C-alpha cells in the first residue's frame, strides 16, 4: 500500500442523490423482474422454463448486490454526516446541502465484480438455453462460453480495482491497469466470435421472429457490456486522480448498463420463450391467446 | 448551488402523524394487493394471467418504494430528534409534541418518480393486456403507450424536483418548472387520445360488462393521474417558499392517488379478467361459480 493514495473527495447533494436514486432503481428493477419471471415461467412450455428461471436467478443475484451497494454507498458517502453537516451549516447561517465528505475506500467496488462473476456466465446460459438446441450443440457452446465469461470478469477486476479504489498515481498504475483491461478483452472477443459465427448455423433453424429477437439480444449484449471497457478507458485517460464526477459517472453508467443487460435482456429471453412455445404447440398458443 | 435555499421548516405532531400513517397505509395496500393478485392469478384463464401478473408486479414495485419513503420520511423529518425535542420541552416545562424540525433535503422525493417511471408504463400494459386483443393490435398500442408514459414521467421530474427539493426562489424557478410541467402534458394528452379514440374499435368487440369496467378504468386513470399536475400547479401558484402544509398536502394527495391508481386499478383489471374468462369458457364459469 505504500505510494498509494486513497481517494477522498466530496459529492454535492445532487451527485449523491443521483447515484443513491439510481442504485435504488437498480434494486427495484432487479427484484421485480425476478419476481415476475419466477411467477411467469408457467406461461411457456416446460422445455423453455429453464431459460426463464436462469434469467430470474440472474436478476435475483443482482438484486442482492444492488441492496448491498445501496447500503455501502449510503454509509460510505456519509449520509449521516451529511445530515449533521447540513444542520451545522444552517445554524451557522451558511448555505446547506453543499458537499458530502466521501471516502472512496468505504464504498465497496467488489460487489459489482462478484455480481458480474456470477451473472455474466449465466446470461450466456439463458441466451443459449432459450433456443432449444440439440443437447450436444448446447453443451458444446456452453462449455466454451461460460469459462470465457468468467475469465473476462476475473481479468477485468484487478485493473478496475486499481483505478477505482486506489486512483492512479504515476504512470505505473495506468499501464498495469491497461494490461489487465487488454487481457480481459481477449475472452470478450472470443465470446463475440462464438455468438456471431459459430452460432450462425443454429440460428438458421429458428423462425424469423426468433432470429430478429436474438439479433436484438446480441446487439444489447455488445452495447451494454461495451459500457464497462469504455468506462475503464475513460477512467485511465482522465486526470491522474479520479474526481467525484468520475465516480458518479461510473456508477450511473454501470447501473443503467446493468438494468438493460439483465432486466431487459431477461424479458426478451421470456418473449423468445413465449414465441417458441406458441410456435411448437397449437394448444399452448390457443390457451395463451396467441 | 448558489442562490438556492434548502427548505427547512417544522411539522406539527399531527402533520407528521398524518403523513407517517398514510405512508404506512400505502405499504399495506400495495403489499397485500400484490400478494392477493399473485395468488389469485389461477382464478382466470391462462390468457388473462399475464395482465393479473403485471398488476401484481406494479403494486410490488410500489410496495418497495413506500417502504423506502416511509423510512426516508421518518428519518428526514427527524422522528428521533422529535423525541429528544419532546423530552427537552417536557423537562423545561413547555408543551410537548409541538413541532418537528424538518430538512426537506433529507426526504428523498426521487423515490416517487422512480416508482412512477417503472409503474406507469406497466399500468398501461395491464390495461391493454386484459382485453385479449389480437397480438398485432396489442403490440401496436403498447409500442406507443409505453414510451409516452415513460416520457411523461421523465419530463415531469425536473420541474417537481425544482419545486419540492429546492423551493421556488424568484420567478426563474417557477417558469422553468412550468416549462417541464407543460412538456410533460404532451405525452399525457397523447395517451388519453390513444385510450379514447384509437381503442374505440377494439372496445366494440367486448361485452357490455367489460366495456363498462374499462370505462371505469379510464376515468380512474384521468382522476388519479390528474392529481399529480394539480398538485404541481398548486405548488407553483403558492407562496415563493413551500410551507409545511404544502408538503403535507402533497404527500397525502400523492399517496391516496397512488393507492387508487394501482391497487383499485389492479383489482378492477382482475375483475375484467374474471368476467372475460367466464364469458369464454363454460367450464371455467361453472368451476368458478359464475
XYZ file of C-alpha atoms in Angstrom:
580
model
C 0.000 0.000 0.000
C 2.989 2.386 0.009
C 2.888 5.177 -2.575
C -0.809 4.597 -2.900
C -3.305 7.322 -2.145
C -6.867 6.537 -1.177
C -9.404 8.658 -2.982
C -11.167 11.092 -0.723
C -13.311 13.893 -2.000
C -16.729 15.458 -1.751
C -20.003 14.833 -3.550
C -22.618 17.558 -3.900
C -26.159 16.801 -2.749
C -27.181 16.373 -6.390
C -24.382 13.944 -7.178
C -25.155 11.948 -4.064
C -28.889 11.844 -4.850
C -28.305 10.826 -8.454
C -26.278 7.726 -7.526
C -28.456 6.958 -4.475
C -31.652 7.024 -6.528
C -30.163 5.061 -9.419
C -28.961 2.305 -7.069
C -32.497 2.170 -5.661
C -33.861 1.973 -9.217
C -31.410 -0.918 -9.692
C -32.849 -2.753 -6.664
C -36.446 -2.230 -7.798
C -35.745 -3.263 -11.412
C -33.808 -6.410 -10.496
C -36.116 -7.500 -7.668
C -39.387 -7.204 -9.551
C -38.095 -8.564 -12.835
C -37.067 -11.639 -10.796
C -40.460 -11.899 -9.126
C -42.268 -11.528 -12.440
C -40.088 -14.076 -14.264
C -40.285 -16.672 -11.472
C -44.090 -16.423 -11.473
C -44.361 -16.156 -15.268
C -42.330 -19.300 -16.034
C -45.635 -21.237 -16.275
C -46.571 -19.147 -19.304
C -44.056 -21.036 -21.511
C -43.671 -24.725 -22.407
C -41.663 -26.823 -19.879
C -38.647 -27.063 -22.208
C -38.196 -23.268 -22.118
C -38.715 -22.836 -18.371
C -35.028 -23.391 -17.578
C -34.058 -20.333 -19.653
C -36.691 -18.199 -17.858
C -35.632 -19.494 -14.434
C -31.960 -18.760 -15.136
C -32.983 -15.225 -16.196
C -34.859 -14.814 -12.901
C -31.831 -16.137 -10.987
C -29.552 -13.583 -12.671
C -31.779 -10.654 -11.703
C -32.163 -12.081 -8.175
C -28.393 -12.245 -7.697
C -28.139 -8.688 -8.981
C -30.960 -7.539 -6.648
C -28.919 -8.834 -3.699
C -25.820 -6.967 -4.844
C -27.737 -3.759 -5.505
C -29.085 -3.908 -1.933
C -25.508 -4.236 -0.701
C -24.212 -1.448 -2.958
C -27.047 0.853 -1.874
C -26.146 0.293 1.780
C -22.424 0.586 1.101
C -22.887 3.829 -0.830
C -25.238 5.367 1.760
C -22.754 4.714 4.537
C -19.507 5.126 2.598
C -20.600 8.532 1.411
C -21.732 9.550 4.844
C -25.442 10.247 4.623
C -25.394 10.697 8.396
C -22.561 13.152 8.300
C -24.482 14.909 5.613
C -27.478 15.500 7.862
C -25.245 16.756 10.632
C -23.201 18.901 8.283
C -26.414 20.317 6.911
C -27.677 21.214 10.349
C -24.409 22.823 11.406
C -24.263 24.841 8.215
C -27.812 26.091 8.693
C -27.067 27.040 12.267
C -24.024 28.979 11.123
C -26.178 30.749 8.527
C -24.271 29.148 5.659
C -25.875 27.602 2.568
C -26.557 23.976 3.358
C -26.761 20.881 1.136
C -23.369 21.673 -0.265
C -20.982 18.776 -0.069
C -20.708 15.268 1.280
C -17.455 14.058 2.602
C -16.507 10.958 0.713
C -14.049 8.215 1.364
C -13.953 6.048 -1.742
C -12.325 3.281 0.238
C -15.565 2.912 2.204
C -17.597 2.162 -0.896
C -17.057 -1.465 -1.795
C -16.454 -1.787 -5.534
C -16.063 -5.566 -5.103
C -19.827 -6.152 -5.107
C -20.078 -5.298 -8.805
C -17.369 -7.774 -9.760
C -18.725 -10.570 -7.578
C -22.109 -9.921 -9.171
C -20.727 -9.997 -12.705
C -18.606 -13.075 -11.998
C -21.839 -14.952 -11.168
C -24.305 -13.321 -13.557
C -22.387 -12.788 -16.804
C -21.779 -16.528 -17.437
C -25.454 -17.158 -16.557
C -26.600 -14.551 -19.097
C -24.917 -16.652 -21.784
C -26.627 -19.774 -20.389
C -30.043 -18.035 -20.786
C -29.161 -16.959 -24.297
C -28.257 -20.482 -25.454
C -30.916 -22.334 -23.424
C -33.834 -20.378 -24.886
C -33.049 -21.560 -28.412
C -33.932 -25.166 -27.530
C -30.964 -26.570 -29.494
C -29.928 -30.224 -29.547
C -28.291 -31.076 -26.193
C -24.874 -31.855 -27.766
C -24.687 -28.479 -29.530
C -25.933 -26.621 -26.444
C -23.397 -28.337 -24.246
C -20.535 -27.625 -26.651
C -21.460 -23.913 -26.830
C -21.784 -23.533 -23.056
C -18.505 -25.332 -22.364
C -16.750 -22.554 -24.252
C -18.914 -19.523 -23.453
C -19.216 -19.950 -19.668
C -15.461 -20.229 -18.856
C -14.698 -17.373 -21.278
C -17.215 -15.123 -19.491
C -15.831 -15.977 -16.040
C -12.288 -15.341 -17.280
C -13.300 -11.987 -18.789
C -14.628 -10.746 -15.423
C -11.765 -12.210 -13.393
C -9.180 -10.467 -15.614
C -11.097 -7.167 -15.585
C -11.189 -6.849 -11.813
C -7.534 -6.184 -10.966
C -7.399 -3.271 -13.416
C -10.644 -1.681 -12.315
C -9.787 -2.101 -8.649
C -6.512 -0.230 -9.187
C -8.321 2.656 -10.822
C -11.410 2.898 -8.704
C -10.157 2.040 -5.249
C -6.706 3.491 -5.312
C -6.724 6.068 -8.046
C -3.805 6.263 -10.437
C -0.595 7.631 -9.054
C 2.175 7.838 -11.562
C 2.234 6.002 -14.844
C 2.939 2.583 -13.352
C -0.656 2.021 -12.312
C -2.164 3.220 -15.562
C -0.096 0.826 -17.624
C -0.728 -2.057 -15.229
C -4.485 -1.389 -15.397
C -4.247 -1.233 -19.197
C -2.637 -4.682 -19.303
C -5.446 -6.234 -17.266
C -8.014 -4.421 -19.427
C -6.375 -5.765 -22.565
C -6.212 -9.334 -21.223
C -9.905 -9.151 -20.329
C -10.743 -8.133 -23.894
C -9.452 -11.438 -25.330
C -12.220 -13.669 -23.851
C -14.758 -10.909 -24.693
C -13.790 -11.071 -28.372
C -13.896 -14.866 -28.261
C -17.476 -14.722 -26.885
C -18.489 -12.370 -29.714
C -16.880 -14.742 -32.232
C -18.877 -17.719 -30.878
C -22.152 -15.757 -30.771
C -21.818 -14.357 -34.289
C -20.015 -17.043 -36.244
C -20.303 -20.419 -34.504
C -23.997 -19.924 -33.722
C -24.873 -18.962 -37.299
C -25.955 -22.487 -38.212
C -28.014 -22.939 -35.038
C -29.926 -19.759 -35.851
C -30.842 -20.811 -39.394
C -33.264 -23.368 -37.964
C -35.137 -20.692 -35.962
C -38.179 -18.750 -37.172
C -37.787 -15.204 -38.464
C -39.348 -13.691 -35.309
C -36.931 -15.574 -33.063
C -33.942 -14.640 -35.244
C -34.976 -10.985 -35.006
C -35.163 -11.055 -31.200
C -31.895 -13.000 -30.957
C -30.236 -10.309 -33.051
C -31.621 -7.683 -30.616
C -30.109 -9.660 -27.722
C -26.683 -9.805 -29.355
C -26.725 -6.047 -30.033
C -27.938 -5.375 -26.470
C -25.095 -7.551 -25.202
C -22.411 -5.624 -27.127
C -23.953 -2.240 -26.271
C -24.247 -2.921 -22.531
C -21.083 -4.949 -21.994
C -19.281 -2.303 -24.026
C -20.058 0.270 -21.307
C -17.598 -1.441 -18.965
C -14.446 -1.193 -21.121
C -15.451 2.321 -22.201
C -15.758 3.460 -18.568
C -12.466 1.713 -17.916
C -10.664 3.516 -20.744
C -12.198 6.882 -19.815
C -11.008 6.447 -16.236
C -7.492 5.661 -17.469
C -7.283 8.641 -19.792
C -8.634 11.068 -17.240
C -6.637 13.077 -14.720
C -4.232 11.111 -12.578
C -6.558 11.086 -9.590
C -10.222 10.336 -10.107
C -12.669 13.142 -9.305
C -16.125 12.965 -7.736
C -17.591 13.406 -11.214
C -15.723 10.294 -12.422
C -17.144 8.209 -9.602
C -20.670 9.498 -10.206
C -20.470 8.909 -13.971
C -19.110 5.400 -13.489
C -21.843 4.402 -11.036
C -24.565 5.842 -13.294
C -23.133 4.166 -16.399
C -22.708 0.759 -14.726
C -26.193 0.835 -13.197
C -28.025 1.723 -16.409
C -25.977 -0.859 -18.351
C -26.754 -3.497 -15.697
C -30.514 -2.855 -15.802
C -30.547 -3.172 -19.596
C -28.177 -6.169 -19.674
C -30.132 -8.138 -17.063
C -33.761 -6.974 -16.823
C -34.413 -6.025 -20.437
C -32.291 -8.989 -21.593
C -34.253 -11.389 -19.346
C -37.597 -10.044 -20.538
C -36.569 -10.507 -24.189
C -35.500 -14.102 -23.331
C -39.022 -14.556 -21.895
C -40.527 -13.181 -25.143
C -38.499 -15.626 -27.221
C -39.618 -18.476 -24.946
C -43.256 -17.366 -25.399
C -42.942 -17.194 -29.190
C -41.221 -20.571 -29.464
C -43.801 -22.162 -27.126
C -46.631 -20.847 -29.314
C -44.858 -21.979 -32.490
C -44.365 -25.520 -31.199
C -47.718 -26.196 -29.566
C -51.070 -25.172 -31.007
C -52.718 -25.955 -27.689
C -50.356 -23.691 -25.809
C -50.845 -20.928 -28.382
C -54.642 -21.162 -28.110
C -54.640 -21.260 -24.291
C -52.327 -18.249 -24.074
C -54.366 -16.260 -26.605
C -51.730 -16.007 -29.349
C -25.678 25.678 -5.944
C -25.555 29.406 -5.169
C -28.873 31.251 -4.861
C -30.566 28.049 -3.834
C -32.186 27.741 -0.442
C -32.985 24.428 1.131
C -36.478 24.151 2.559
C -36.366 23.886 6.268
C -39.378 24.206 8.473
C -41.354 22.469 11.157
C -44.163 19.933 11.119
C -46.586 19.679 13.982
C -47.036 16.300 15.615
C -50.376 15.951 13.844
C -48.962 16.779 10.424
C -46.130 14.342 10.959
C -48.526 11.585 12.073
C -50.870 12.156 9.131
C -48.141 11.585 6.519
C -46.463 8.837 8.567
C -49.716 6.852 8.852
C -50.708 7.372 5.229
C -47.330 6.116 4.022
C -47.866 3.038 6.186
C -51.337 2.615 4.649
C -49.549 2.818 1.284
C -47.213 -0.058 2.241
C -50.086 -2.235 3.489
C -52.291 -1.576 0.443
C -49.555 -2.220 -2.118
C -48.054 -5.257 -0.387
C -51.264 -7.180 0.159
C -52.837 -6.305 -3.186
C -49.674 -7.832 -4.701
C -49.926 -10.931 -2.569
C -53.616 -11.396 -3.389
C -53.164 -10.886 -7.136
C -50.155 -13.223 -7.410
C -52.070 -15.992 -5.636
C -55.364 -15.235 -7.395
C -53.941 -15.400 -10.923
C -55.061 -19.056 -11.176
C -58.686 -17.930 -10.909
C -58.651 -16.632 -14.508
C -57.952 -18.373 -17.837
C -54.235 -18.640 -18.786
C -54.558 -15.973 -21.491
C -55.546 -13.337 -18.889
C -52.922 -14.275 -16.297
C -50.272 -12.004 -17.799
C -52.472 -8.937 -17.126
C -53.029 -10.033 -13.499
C -49.306 -10.737 -13.012
C -48.326 -7.328 -14.377
C -50.854 -5.732 -11.970
C -49.243 -7.624 -9.082
C -45.776 -6.532 -10.249
C -46.877 -2.888 -10.285
C -48.136 -2.998 -6.693
C -44.981 -4.912 -5.640
C -42.715 -2.207 -7.083
C -44.832 0.424 -5.302
C -44.677 -1.541 -2.025
C -40.862 -1.385 -2.189
C -40.933 2.372 -2.764
C -43.468 3.006 0.013
C -41.162 1.148 2.407
C -38.297 3.408 1.312
C -40.428 6.578 1.534
C -41.667 5.626 4.988
C -38.080 5.184 6.179
C -36.920 8.343 4.437
C -39.781 10.392 5.907
C -39.278 9.000 9.419
C -35.604 9.936 9.362
C -35.729 13.036 7.167
C -38.367 14.567 9.353
C -36.457 13.638 12.442
C -38.630 11.344 14.473
C -35.654 10.828 16.757
C -34.943 14.498 17.081
C -38.609 14.873 17.709
C -38.440 12.551 20.664
C -35.443 14.434 22.007
C -37.097 17.779 21.437
C -40.157 16.451 23.135
C -38.150 15.319 26.135
C -36.291 18.602 26.404
C -39.532 20.529 26.156
C -41.105 18.463 28.870
C -38.042 18.932 31.076
C -38.268 22.672 30.527
C -41.951 22.574 31.456
C -43.024 23.563 27.936
C -45.892 21.964 25.996
C -44.525 18.865 24.316
C -45.282 17.277 20.925
C -45.216 20.678 19.346
C -43.020 20.801 16.300
C -40.666 18.635 14.294
C -37.625 20.104 12.758
C -37.667 19.341 9.092
C -34.977 19.353 6.458
C -36.706 18.744 3.122
C -33.383 17.771 1.592
C -33.374 14.674 3.776
C -36.683 13.396 2.471
C -35.944 11.781 -0.837
C -38.552 12.881 -3.394
C -36.786 10.744 -6.031
C -38.490 7.531 -4.873
C -41.893 8.649 -6.157
C -40.525 9.421 -9.611
C -38.528 6.211 -9.896
C -41.662 4.353 -8.849
C -43.807 6.120 -11.446
C -41.151 5.681 -14.131
C -41.439 1.886 -13.688
C -45.125 1.508 -12.792
C -46.983 3.999 -15.005
C -45.929 2.306 -18.278
C -46.830 -1.079 -16.701
C -50.316 0.186 -15.754
C -50.935 0.748 -19.468
C -49.606 -2.756 -20.206
C -52.193 -4.228 -17.755
C -54.942 -2.150 -19.293
C -54.230 -3.351 -22.840
C -53.289 -6.959 -21.938
C -56.566 -7.694 -20.138
C -58.609 -7.067 -23.296
C -57.093 -10.126 -25.012
C -56.749 -8.302 -28.350
C -55.040 -9.745 -31.422
C -51.233 -9.723 -30.880
C -50.588 -7.237 -33.716
C -53.067 -4.668 -32.346
C -51.819 -5.133 -28.776
C -48.213 -4.721 -29.854
C -49.011 -1.586 -31.883
C -50.855 0.019 -28.924
C -48.093 -0.794 -26.415
C -45.328 0.467 -28.699
C -46.941 3.899 -28.482
C -48.369 3.939 -24.946
C -45.316 2.641 -23.032
C -42.737 5.147 -24.378
C -45.265 8.016 -23.995
C -45.810 7.094 -20.330
C -42.058 6.872 -19.615
C -41.524 10.236 -21.342
C -44.345 11.848 -19.347
C -42.712 10.874 -16.034
C -39.170 11.713 -17.158
C -40.255 15.223 -18.220
C -42.255 15.797 -15.037
C -39.349 15.096 -12.686
C -37.074 18.119 -13.309
C -39.973 20.502 -12.625
C -41.169 18.779 -9.491
C -37.623 18.419 -8.165
C -37.105 22.161 -8.513
C -40.261 22.871 -6.533
C -40.105 20.202 -3.897
C -36.404 19.893 -3.201
C -35.313 23.467 -3.543
C -38.432 25.545 -3.159
C -39.038 28.379 -5.534
C -36.786 31.355 -5.187
C -37.510 34.122 -7.605
C -39.523 33.727 -10.793
C -36.812 31.841 -12.666
C -37.575 28.564 -10.937
C -41.346 28.843 -11.269
C -41.208 29.433 -15.006
C -38.646 26.680 -15.525
C -40.830 24.260 -13.575
C -43.833 25.368 -15.646
C -41.993 24.530 -18.880
C -41.224 20.988 -17.687
C -44.820 20.619 -16.493
C -46.107 21.725 -19.886
C -43.760 19.402 -21.797
C -44.886 16.503 -19.612
C -48.530 17.239 -20.509
C -47.932 16.498 -24.214
C -47.357 12.718 -23.812
C -50.200 12.658 -21.225
C -52.658 14.068 -23.794
C -51.339 11.631 -26.401
C -52.038 8.705 -24.023
C -55.595 9.949 -23.474
C -56.046 10.259 -27.234
C -54.928 6.652 -27.802
C -57.098 5.310 -24.957
C -60.248 7.166 -26.020
C -60.039 7.320 -29.820
C -57.662 4.673 -31.140
C -59.008 1.986 -28.812
C -62.643 2.667 -29.735
C -62.714 -0.110 -32.322
C -61.032 -2.645 -30.020
C -63.692 -1.989 -27.392
C -66.621 -2.586 -29.744
C -65.780 -6.302 -29.779
C -66.000 -6.528 -25.955
C -69.116 -7.388 -23.953
C -71.152 -4.635 -22.303
C -69.911 -5.577 -18.815
C -66.276 -5.372 -19.914
C -66.866 -2.047 -21.704
C -68.417 -0.647 -18.512
C -65.423 -1.639 -16.360
C -62.966 -0.403 -18.996
C -64.742 2.965 -18.909
C -64.325 2.986 -15.094
C -60.608 2.296 -15.527
C -60.185 5.183 -17.966
C -61.991 7.597 -15.628
C -59.948 6.317 -12.673
C -56.815 6.885 -14.711
C -57.677 10.532 -15.518
C -58.864 11.221 -11.961
C -55.797 9.780 -10.249
C -53.114 10.842 -12.748
C -54.745 14.290 -12.710
C -53.806 14.684 -9.022
C -50.135 14.999 -9.976
C -50.377 18.020 -12.316
C -52.913 19.665 -9.976
C -50.532 19.331 -7.017
C -47.780 20.619 -9.292
C -49.770 23.714 -10.315
C -50.873 24.427 -6.744
C -47.266 24.267 -5.567
C -46.249 26.731 -8.297
C -49.004 29.228 -7.562
C -48.394 29.135 -3.833
C -46.045 31.348 -1.855
C -42.484 31.534 -3.093
C -41.221 29.098 -0.484
C -43.222 25.953 0.210
C -44.728 25.650 3.679
C -45.093 22.599 5.887
C -48.773 22.494 4.909
C -47.796 22.241 1.217
C -45.522 19.287 1.876
C -48.162 17.512 3.959
C -50.912 18.112 1.371
C -48.698 16.880 -1.432
C -47.718 13.672 0.337
C -51.343 12.943 1.283
C -52.599 13.670 -2.256
C -49.920 11.554 -3.944
C -50.424 8.610 -1.578
C -54.224 8.441 -1.941
C -53.920 8.840 -5.720
C -51.287 6.077 -5.830
C -53.420 3.618 -3.861
C -56.400 4.197 -6.175
C -54.307 4.202 -9.357
C -52.510 0.949 -8.515
C -54.493 -1.178 -6.032
C -58.047 -0.314 -7.072
C -56.963 -0.243 -10.739
C -55.308 -3.684 -10.411
C -58.353 -5.173 -8.716
C -60.645 -3.886 -11.498
C -58.240 -5.433 -14.034
C -58.654 -8.715 -12.127
C -62.467 -8.349 -12.291
C -62.326 -7.847 -16.055
C -60.101 -10.923 -16.389
C -62.646 -12.927 -14.319
C -65.595 -11.764 -16.423
C -63.834 -12.451 -19.726
C -62.710 -15.897 -18.506
C -66.297 -16.798 -17.587
C -67.599 -15.446 -20.916
C -65.146 -17.520 -22.929
C -65.250 -20.860 -21.128
C -68.386 -22.503 -19.761
C -66.248 -24.952 -17.819
C -64.323 -22.158 -16.169
C -67.553 -20.286 -15.379
C -69.098 -23.384 -13.802
C -65.968 -24.245 -11.810
C -65.672 -20.685 -10.507
C -69.372 -20.492 -9.642
C -70.379 -17.738 -12.070
